[in-house]
PDB file of C-alpha atoms and ligand atoms in Angstrom:
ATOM      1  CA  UNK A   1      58.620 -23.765  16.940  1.00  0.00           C
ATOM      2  CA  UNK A   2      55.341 -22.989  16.303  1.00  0.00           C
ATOM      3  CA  UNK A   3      53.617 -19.410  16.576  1.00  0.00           C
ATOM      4  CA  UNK A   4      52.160 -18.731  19.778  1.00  0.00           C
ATOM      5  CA  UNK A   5      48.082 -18.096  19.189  1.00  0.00           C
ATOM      6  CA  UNK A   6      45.460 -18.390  21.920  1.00  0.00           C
ATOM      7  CA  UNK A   7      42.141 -20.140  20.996  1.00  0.00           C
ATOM      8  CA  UNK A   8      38.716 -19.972  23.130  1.00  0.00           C
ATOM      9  CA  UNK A   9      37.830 -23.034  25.521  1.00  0.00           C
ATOM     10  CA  UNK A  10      34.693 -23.745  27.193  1.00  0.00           C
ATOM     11  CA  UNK A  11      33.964 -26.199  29.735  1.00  0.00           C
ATOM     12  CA  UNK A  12      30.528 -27.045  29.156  1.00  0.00           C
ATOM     13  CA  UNK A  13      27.698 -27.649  31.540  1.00  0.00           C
ATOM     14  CA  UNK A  14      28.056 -31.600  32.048  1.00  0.00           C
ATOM     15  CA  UNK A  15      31.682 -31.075  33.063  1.00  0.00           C
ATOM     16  CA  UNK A  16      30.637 -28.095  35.627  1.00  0.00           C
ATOM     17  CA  UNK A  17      27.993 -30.263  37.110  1.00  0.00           C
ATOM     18  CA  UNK A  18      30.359 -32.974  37.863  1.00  0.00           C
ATOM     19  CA  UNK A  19      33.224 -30.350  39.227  1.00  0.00           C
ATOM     20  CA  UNK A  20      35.740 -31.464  36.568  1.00  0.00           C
ATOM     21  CA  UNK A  21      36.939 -27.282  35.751  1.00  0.00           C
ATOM     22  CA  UNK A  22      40.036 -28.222  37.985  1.00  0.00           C
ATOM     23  CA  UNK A  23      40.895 -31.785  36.139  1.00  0.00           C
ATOM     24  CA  UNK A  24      40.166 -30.134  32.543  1.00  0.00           C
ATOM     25  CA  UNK A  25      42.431 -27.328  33.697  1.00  0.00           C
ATOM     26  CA  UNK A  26      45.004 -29.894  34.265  1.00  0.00           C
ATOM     27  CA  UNK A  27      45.142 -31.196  31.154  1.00  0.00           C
ATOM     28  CA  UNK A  28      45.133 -27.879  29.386  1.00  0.00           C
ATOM     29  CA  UNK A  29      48.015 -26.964  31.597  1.00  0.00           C
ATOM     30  CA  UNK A  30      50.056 -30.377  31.767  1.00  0.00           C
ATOM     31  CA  UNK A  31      49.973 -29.913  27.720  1.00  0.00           C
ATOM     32  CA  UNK A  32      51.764 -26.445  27.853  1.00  0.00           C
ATOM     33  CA  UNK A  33      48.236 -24.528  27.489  1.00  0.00           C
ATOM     34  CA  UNK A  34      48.241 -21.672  29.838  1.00  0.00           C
ATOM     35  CA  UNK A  35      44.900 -19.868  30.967  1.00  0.00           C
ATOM     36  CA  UNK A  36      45.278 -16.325  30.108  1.00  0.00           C
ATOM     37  CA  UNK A  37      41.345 -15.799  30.908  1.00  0.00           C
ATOM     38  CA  UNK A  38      38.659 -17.703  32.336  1.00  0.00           C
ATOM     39  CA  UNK A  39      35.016 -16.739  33.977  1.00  0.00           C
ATOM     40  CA  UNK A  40      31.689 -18.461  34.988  1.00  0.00           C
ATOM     41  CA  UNK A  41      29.025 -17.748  32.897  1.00  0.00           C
ATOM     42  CA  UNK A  42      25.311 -19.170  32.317  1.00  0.00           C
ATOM     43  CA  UNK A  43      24.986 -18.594  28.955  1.00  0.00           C
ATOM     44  CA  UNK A  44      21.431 -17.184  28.345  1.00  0.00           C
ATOM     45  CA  UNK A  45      19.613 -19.381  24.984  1.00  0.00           C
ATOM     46  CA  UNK A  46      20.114 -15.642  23.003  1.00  0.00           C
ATOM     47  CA  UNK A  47      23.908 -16.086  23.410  1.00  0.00           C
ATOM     48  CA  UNK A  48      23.999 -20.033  22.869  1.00  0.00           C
ATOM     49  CA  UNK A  49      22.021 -19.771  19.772  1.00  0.00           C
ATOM     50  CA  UNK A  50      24.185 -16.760  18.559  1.00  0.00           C
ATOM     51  CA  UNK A  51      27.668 -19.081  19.878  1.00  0.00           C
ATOM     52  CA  UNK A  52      26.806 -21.768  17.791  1.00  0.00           C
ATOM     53  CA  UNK A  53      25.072 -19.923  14.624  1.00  0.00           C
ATOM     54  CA  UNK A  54      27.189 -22.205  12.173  1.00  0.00           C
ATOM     55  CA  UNK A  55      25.297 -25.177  13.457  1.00  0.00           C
ATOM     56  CA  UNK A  56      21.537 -23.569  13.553  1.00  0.00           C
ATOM     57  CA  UNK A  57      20.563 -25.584  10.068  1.00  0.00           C
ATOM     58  CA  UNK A  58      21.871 -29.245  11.763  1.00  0.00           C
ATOM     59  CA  UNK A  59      19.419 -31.975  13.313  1.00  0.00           C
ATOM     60  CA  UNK A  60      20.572 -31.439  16.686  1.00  0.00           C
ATOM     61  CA  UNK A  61      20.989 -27.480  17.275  1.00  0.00           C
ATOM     62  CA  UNK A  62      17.897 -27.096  19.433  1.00  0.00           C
ATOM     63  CA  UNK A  63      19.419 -29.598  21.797  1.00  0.00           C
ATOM     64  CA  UNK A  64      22.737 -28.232  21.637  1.00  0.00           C
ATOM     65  CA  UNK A  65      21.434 -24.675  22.718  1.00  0.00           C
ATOM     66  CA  UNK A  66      19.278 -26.218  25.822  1.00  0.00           C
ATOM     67  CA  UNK A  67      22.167 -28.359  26.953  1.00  0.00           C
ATOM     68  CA  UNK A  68      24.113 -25.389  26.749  1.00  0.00           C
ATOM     69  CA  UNK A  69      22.093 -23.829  29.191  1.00  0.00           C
ATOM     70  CA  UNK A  70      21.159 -26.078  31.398  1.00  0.00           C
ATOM     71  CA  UNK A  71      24.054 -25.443  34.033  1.00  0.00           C
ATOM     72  CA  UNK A  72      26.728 -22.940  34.439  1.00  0.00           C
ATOM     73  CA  UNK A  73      29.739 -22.838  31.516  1.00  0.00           C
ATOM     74  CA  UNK A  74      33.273 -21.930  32.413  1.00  0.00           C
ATOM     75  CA  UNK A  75      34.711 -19.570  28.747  1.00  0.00           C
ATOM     76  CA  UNK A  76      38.586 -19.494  28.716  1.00  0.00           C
ATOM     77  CA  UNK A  77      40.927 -17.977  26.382  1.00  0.00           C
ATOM     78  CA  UNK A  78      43.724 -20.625  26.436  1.00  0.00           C
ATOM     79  CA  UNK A  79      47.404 -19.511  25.238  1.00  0.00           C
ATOM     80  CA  UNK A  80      50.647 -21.210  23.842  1.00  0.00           C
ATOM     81  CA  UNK A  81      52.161 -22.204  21.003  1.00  0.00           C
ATOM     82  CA  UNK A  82      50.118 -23.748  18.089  1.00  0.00           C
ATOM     83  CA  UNK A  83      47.219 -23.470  21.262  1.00  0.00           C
ATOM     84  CA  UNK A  84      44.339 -23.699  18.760  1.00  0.00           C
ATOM     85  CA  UNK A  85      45.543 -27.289  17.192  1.00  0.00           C
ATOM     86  CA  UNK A  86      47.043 -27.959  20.656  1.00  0.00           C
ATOM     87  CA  UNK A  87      44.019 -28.020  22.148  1.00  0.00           C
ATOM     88  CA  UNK A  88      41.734 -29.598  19.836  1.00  0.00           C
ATOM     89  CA  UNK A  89      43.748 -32.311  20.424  1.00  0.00           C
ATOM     90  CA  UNK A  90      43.786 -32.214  23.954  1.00  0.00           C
ATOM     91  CA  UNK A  91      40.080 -32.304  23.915  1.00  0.00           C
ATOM     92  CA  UNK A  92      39.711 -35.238  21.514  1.00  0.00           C
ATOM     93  CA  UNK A  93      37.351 -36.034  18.842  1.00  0.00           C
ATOM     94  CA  UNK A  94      33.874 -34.771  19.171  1.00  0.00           C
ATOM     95  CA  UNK A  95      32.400 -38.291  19.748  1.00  0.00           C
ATOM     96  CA  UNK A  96      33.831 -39.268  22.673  1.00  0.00           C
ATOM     97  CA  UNK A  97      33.720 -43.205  20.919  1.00  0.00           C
ATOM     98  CA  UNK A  98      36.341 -42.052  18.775  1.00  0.00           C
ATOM     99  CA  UNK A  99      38.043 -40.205  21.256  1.00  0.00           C
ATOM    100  CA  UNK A 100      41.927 -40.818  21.993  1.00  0.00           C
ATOM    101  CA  UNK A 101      42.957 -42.317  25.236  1.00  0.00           C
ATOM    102  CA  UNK A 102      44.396 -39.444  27.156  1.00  0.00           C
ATOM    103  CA  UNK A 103      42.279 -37.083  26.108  1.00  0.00           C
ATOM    104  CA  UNK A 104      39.525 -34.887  27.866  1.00  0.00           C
ATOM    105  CA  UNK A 105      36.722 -35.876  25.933  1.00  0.00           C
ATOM    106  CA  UNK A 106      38.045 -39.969  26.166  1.00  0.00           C
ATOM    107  CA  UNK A 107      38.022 -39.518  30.075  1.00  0.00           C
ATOM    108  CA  UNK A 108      34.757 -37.057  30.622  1.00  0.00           C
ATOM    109  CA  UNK A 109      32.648 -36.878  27.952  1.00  0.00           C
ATOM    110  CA  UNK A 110      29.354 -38.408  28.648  1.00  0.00           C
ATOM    111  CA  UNK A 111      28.111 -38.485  25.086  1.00  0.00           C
ATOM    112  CA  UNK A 112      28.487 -37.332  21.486  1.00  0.00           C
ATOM    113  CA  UNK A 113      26.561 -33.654  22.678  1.00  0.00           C
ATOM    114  CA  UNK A 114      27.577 -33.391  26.576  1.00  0.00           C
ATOM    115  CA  UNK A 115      31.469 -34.095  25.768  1.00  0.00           C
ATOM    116  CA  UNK A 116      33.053 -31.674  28.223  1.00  0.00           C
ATOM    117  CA  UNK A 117      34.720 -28.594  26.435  1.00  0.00           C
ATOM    118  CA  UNK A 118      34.198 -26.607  23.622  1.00  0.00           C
ATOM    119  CA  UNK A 119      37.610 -25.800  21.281  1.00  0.00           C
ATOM    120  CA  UNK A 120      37.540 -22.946  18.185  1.00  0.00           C
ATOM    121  CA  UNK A 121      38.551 -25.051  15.045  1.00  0.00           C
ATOM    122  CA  UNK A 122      40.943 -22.528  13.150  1.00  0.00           C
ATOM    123  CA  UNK A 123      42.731 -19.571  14.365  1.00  0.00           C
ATOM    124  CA  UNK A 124      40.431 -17.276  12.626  1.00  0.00           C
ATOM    125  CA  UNK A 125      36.921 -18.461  14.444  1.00  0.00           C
ATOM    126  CA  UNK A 126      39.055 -18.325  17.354  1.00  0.00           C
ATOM    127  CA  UNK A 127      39.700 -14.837  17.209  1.00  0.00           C
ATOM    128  CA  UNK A 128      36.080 -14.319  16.626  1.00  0.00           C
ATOM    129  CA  UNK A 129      34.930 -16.759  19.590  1.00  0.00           C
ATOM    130  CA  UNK A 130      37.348 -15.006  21.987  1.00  0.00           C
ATOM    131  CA  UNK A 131      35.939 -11.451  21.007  1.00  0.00           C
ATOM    132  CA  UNK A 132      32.659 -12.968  21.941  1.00  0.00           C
ATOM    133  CA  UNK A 133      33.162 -13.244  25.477  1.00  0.00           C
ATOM    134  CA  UNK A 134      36.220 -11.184  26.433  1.00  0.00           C
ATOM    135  CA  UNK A 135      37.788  -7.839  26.301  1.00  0.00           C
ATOM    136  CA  UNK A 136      41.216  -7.330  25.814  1.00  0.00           C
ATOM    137  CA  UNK A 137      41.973  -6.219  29.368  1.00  0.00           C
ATOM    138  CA  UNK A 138      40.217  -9.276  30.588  1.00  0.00           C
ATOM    139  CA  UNK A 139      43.157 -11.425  28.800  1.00  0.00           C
ATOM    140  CA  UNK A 140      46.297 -11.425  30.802  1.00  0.00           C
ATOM    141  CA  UNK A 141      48.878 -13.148  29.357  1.00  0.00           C
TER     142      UNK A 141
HETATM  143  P1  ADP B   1      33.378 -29.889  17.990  1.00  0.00           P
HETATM  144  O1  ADP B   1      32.833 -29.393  19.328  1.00  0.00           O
HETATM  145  O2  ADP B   1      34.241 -31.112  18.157  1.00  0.00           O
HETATM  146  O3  ADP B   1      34.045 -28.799  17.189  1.00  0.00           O
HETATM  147  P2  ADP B   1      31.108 -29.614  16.182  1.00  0.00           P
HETATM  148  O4  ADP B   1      31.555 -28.197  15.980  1.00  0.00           O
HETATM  149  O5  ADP B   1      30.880 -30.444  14.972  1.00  0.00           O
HETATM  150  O6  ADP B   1      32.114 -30.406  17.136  1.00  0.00           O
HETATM  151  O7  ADP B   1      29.752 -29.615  16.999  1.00  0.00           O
HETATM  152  C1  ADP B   1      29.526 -28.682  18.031  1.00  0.00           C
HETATM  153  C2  ADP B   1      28.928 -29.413  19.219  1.00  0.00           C
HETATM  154  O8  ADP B   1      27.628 -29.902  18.842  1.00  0.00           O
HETATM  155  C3  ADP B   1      29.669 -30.675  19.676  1.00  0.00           C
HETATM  156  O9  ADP B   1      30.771 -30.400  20.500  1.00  0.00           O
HETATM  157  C4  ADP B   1      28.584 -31.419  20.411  1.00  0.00           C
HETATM  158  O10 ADP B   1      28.327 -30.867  21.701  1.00  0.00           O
HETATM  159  C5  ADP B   1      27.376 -31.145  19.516  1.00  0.00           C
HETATM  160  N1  ADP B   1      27.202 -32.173  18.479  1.00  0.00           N
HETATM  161  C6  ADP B   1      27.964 -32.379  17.372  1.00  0.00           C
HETATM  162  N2  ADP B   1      27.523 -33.398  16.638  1.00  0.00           N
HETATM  163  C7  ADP B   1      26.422 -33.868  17.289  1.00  0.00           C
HETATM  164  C8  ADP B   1      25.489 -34.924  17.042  1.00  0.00           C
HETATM  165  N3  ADP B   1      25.604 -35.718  15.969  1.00  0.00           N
HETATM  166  N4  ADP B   1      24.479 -35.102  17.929  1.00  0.00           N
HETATM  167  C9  ADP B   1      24.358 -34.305  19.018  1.00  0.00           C
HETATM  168  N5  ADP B   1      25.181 -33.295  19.308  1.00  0.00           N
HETATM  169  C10 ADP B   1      26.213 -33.073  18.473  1.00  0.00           C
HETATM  170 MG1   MG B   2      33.222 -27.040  16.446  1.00  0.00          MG
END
């Protein structure tokens, strides 16, 4: 058994745009991922560009931060057991090419940028990602 962690999952604009929350929220739950939090946010380019700091020096930041922002976001803190690993692999690879059939980004993504959902990559960042957008008493596990 693994340990039970809880990781921070975004649905991103192209997904909200196309009303997919519900069929992403399947997946997360169908794969023993339960939603212990979740709100609607649009993410002002101040909190985009502080979200995705790690990636500020990379080619295609700019465009990450204004795709970010150009529709409504849904954050979730998403719980169970190994949930980080879980759900990066519910979500699939980042290119949605080399995504697995199955997963989220496989059946939604619409390119290698607007592919659906956002996953923290390690338990620690997730911590960190979570703290970003929630409170404690927000989480309800
Ligand atoms: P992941 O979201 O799978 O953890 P990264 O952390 O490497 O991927 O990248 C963050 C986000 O930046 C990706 O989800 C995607 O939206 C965007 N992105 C990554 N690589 C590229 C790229 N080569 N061109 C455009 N956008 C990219
Ligand atoms: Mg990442």
């Amino acid at each position: 058994m693994g340990a039970k962690e809880r990781t921070l999952s975004i649905i991103k604009p192209d997904a909200t745009r196309r009303d997919l929350t519900g069929k992403i929220n399947a997946k997360f739950e169908d794969a023993g991922l339960h939603i212990v939090a979740q709100k609607r946010l649009h993410l002002t380019e101040e909190q985009a560009g502080k979200f995705y700091e790690v990636h500020k020096e990379r080619p295609f930041f700019k465009d990450l931060v204004d795709f970010m922002i150009s529709g409504p976001v849904v954050v979730q803190v998403l719980e169970g057991e190994d949930a980080v690993a879980l759900n990066r692999k519910v979500m699939g690879a980042t290119n949605p090419a080399n995504a697995d059939p199955g997963t989220i980004r496989k059946e939604y993504a619409e390119s290698i940028e607007a592919n659906s959902v956002h996953g923290s990559d390690s338990l620690d960042n997730a911590k960190k990602e979570i703290a970003f957008f929630f409170s404690e008493t927000e989480i309800v596990g």
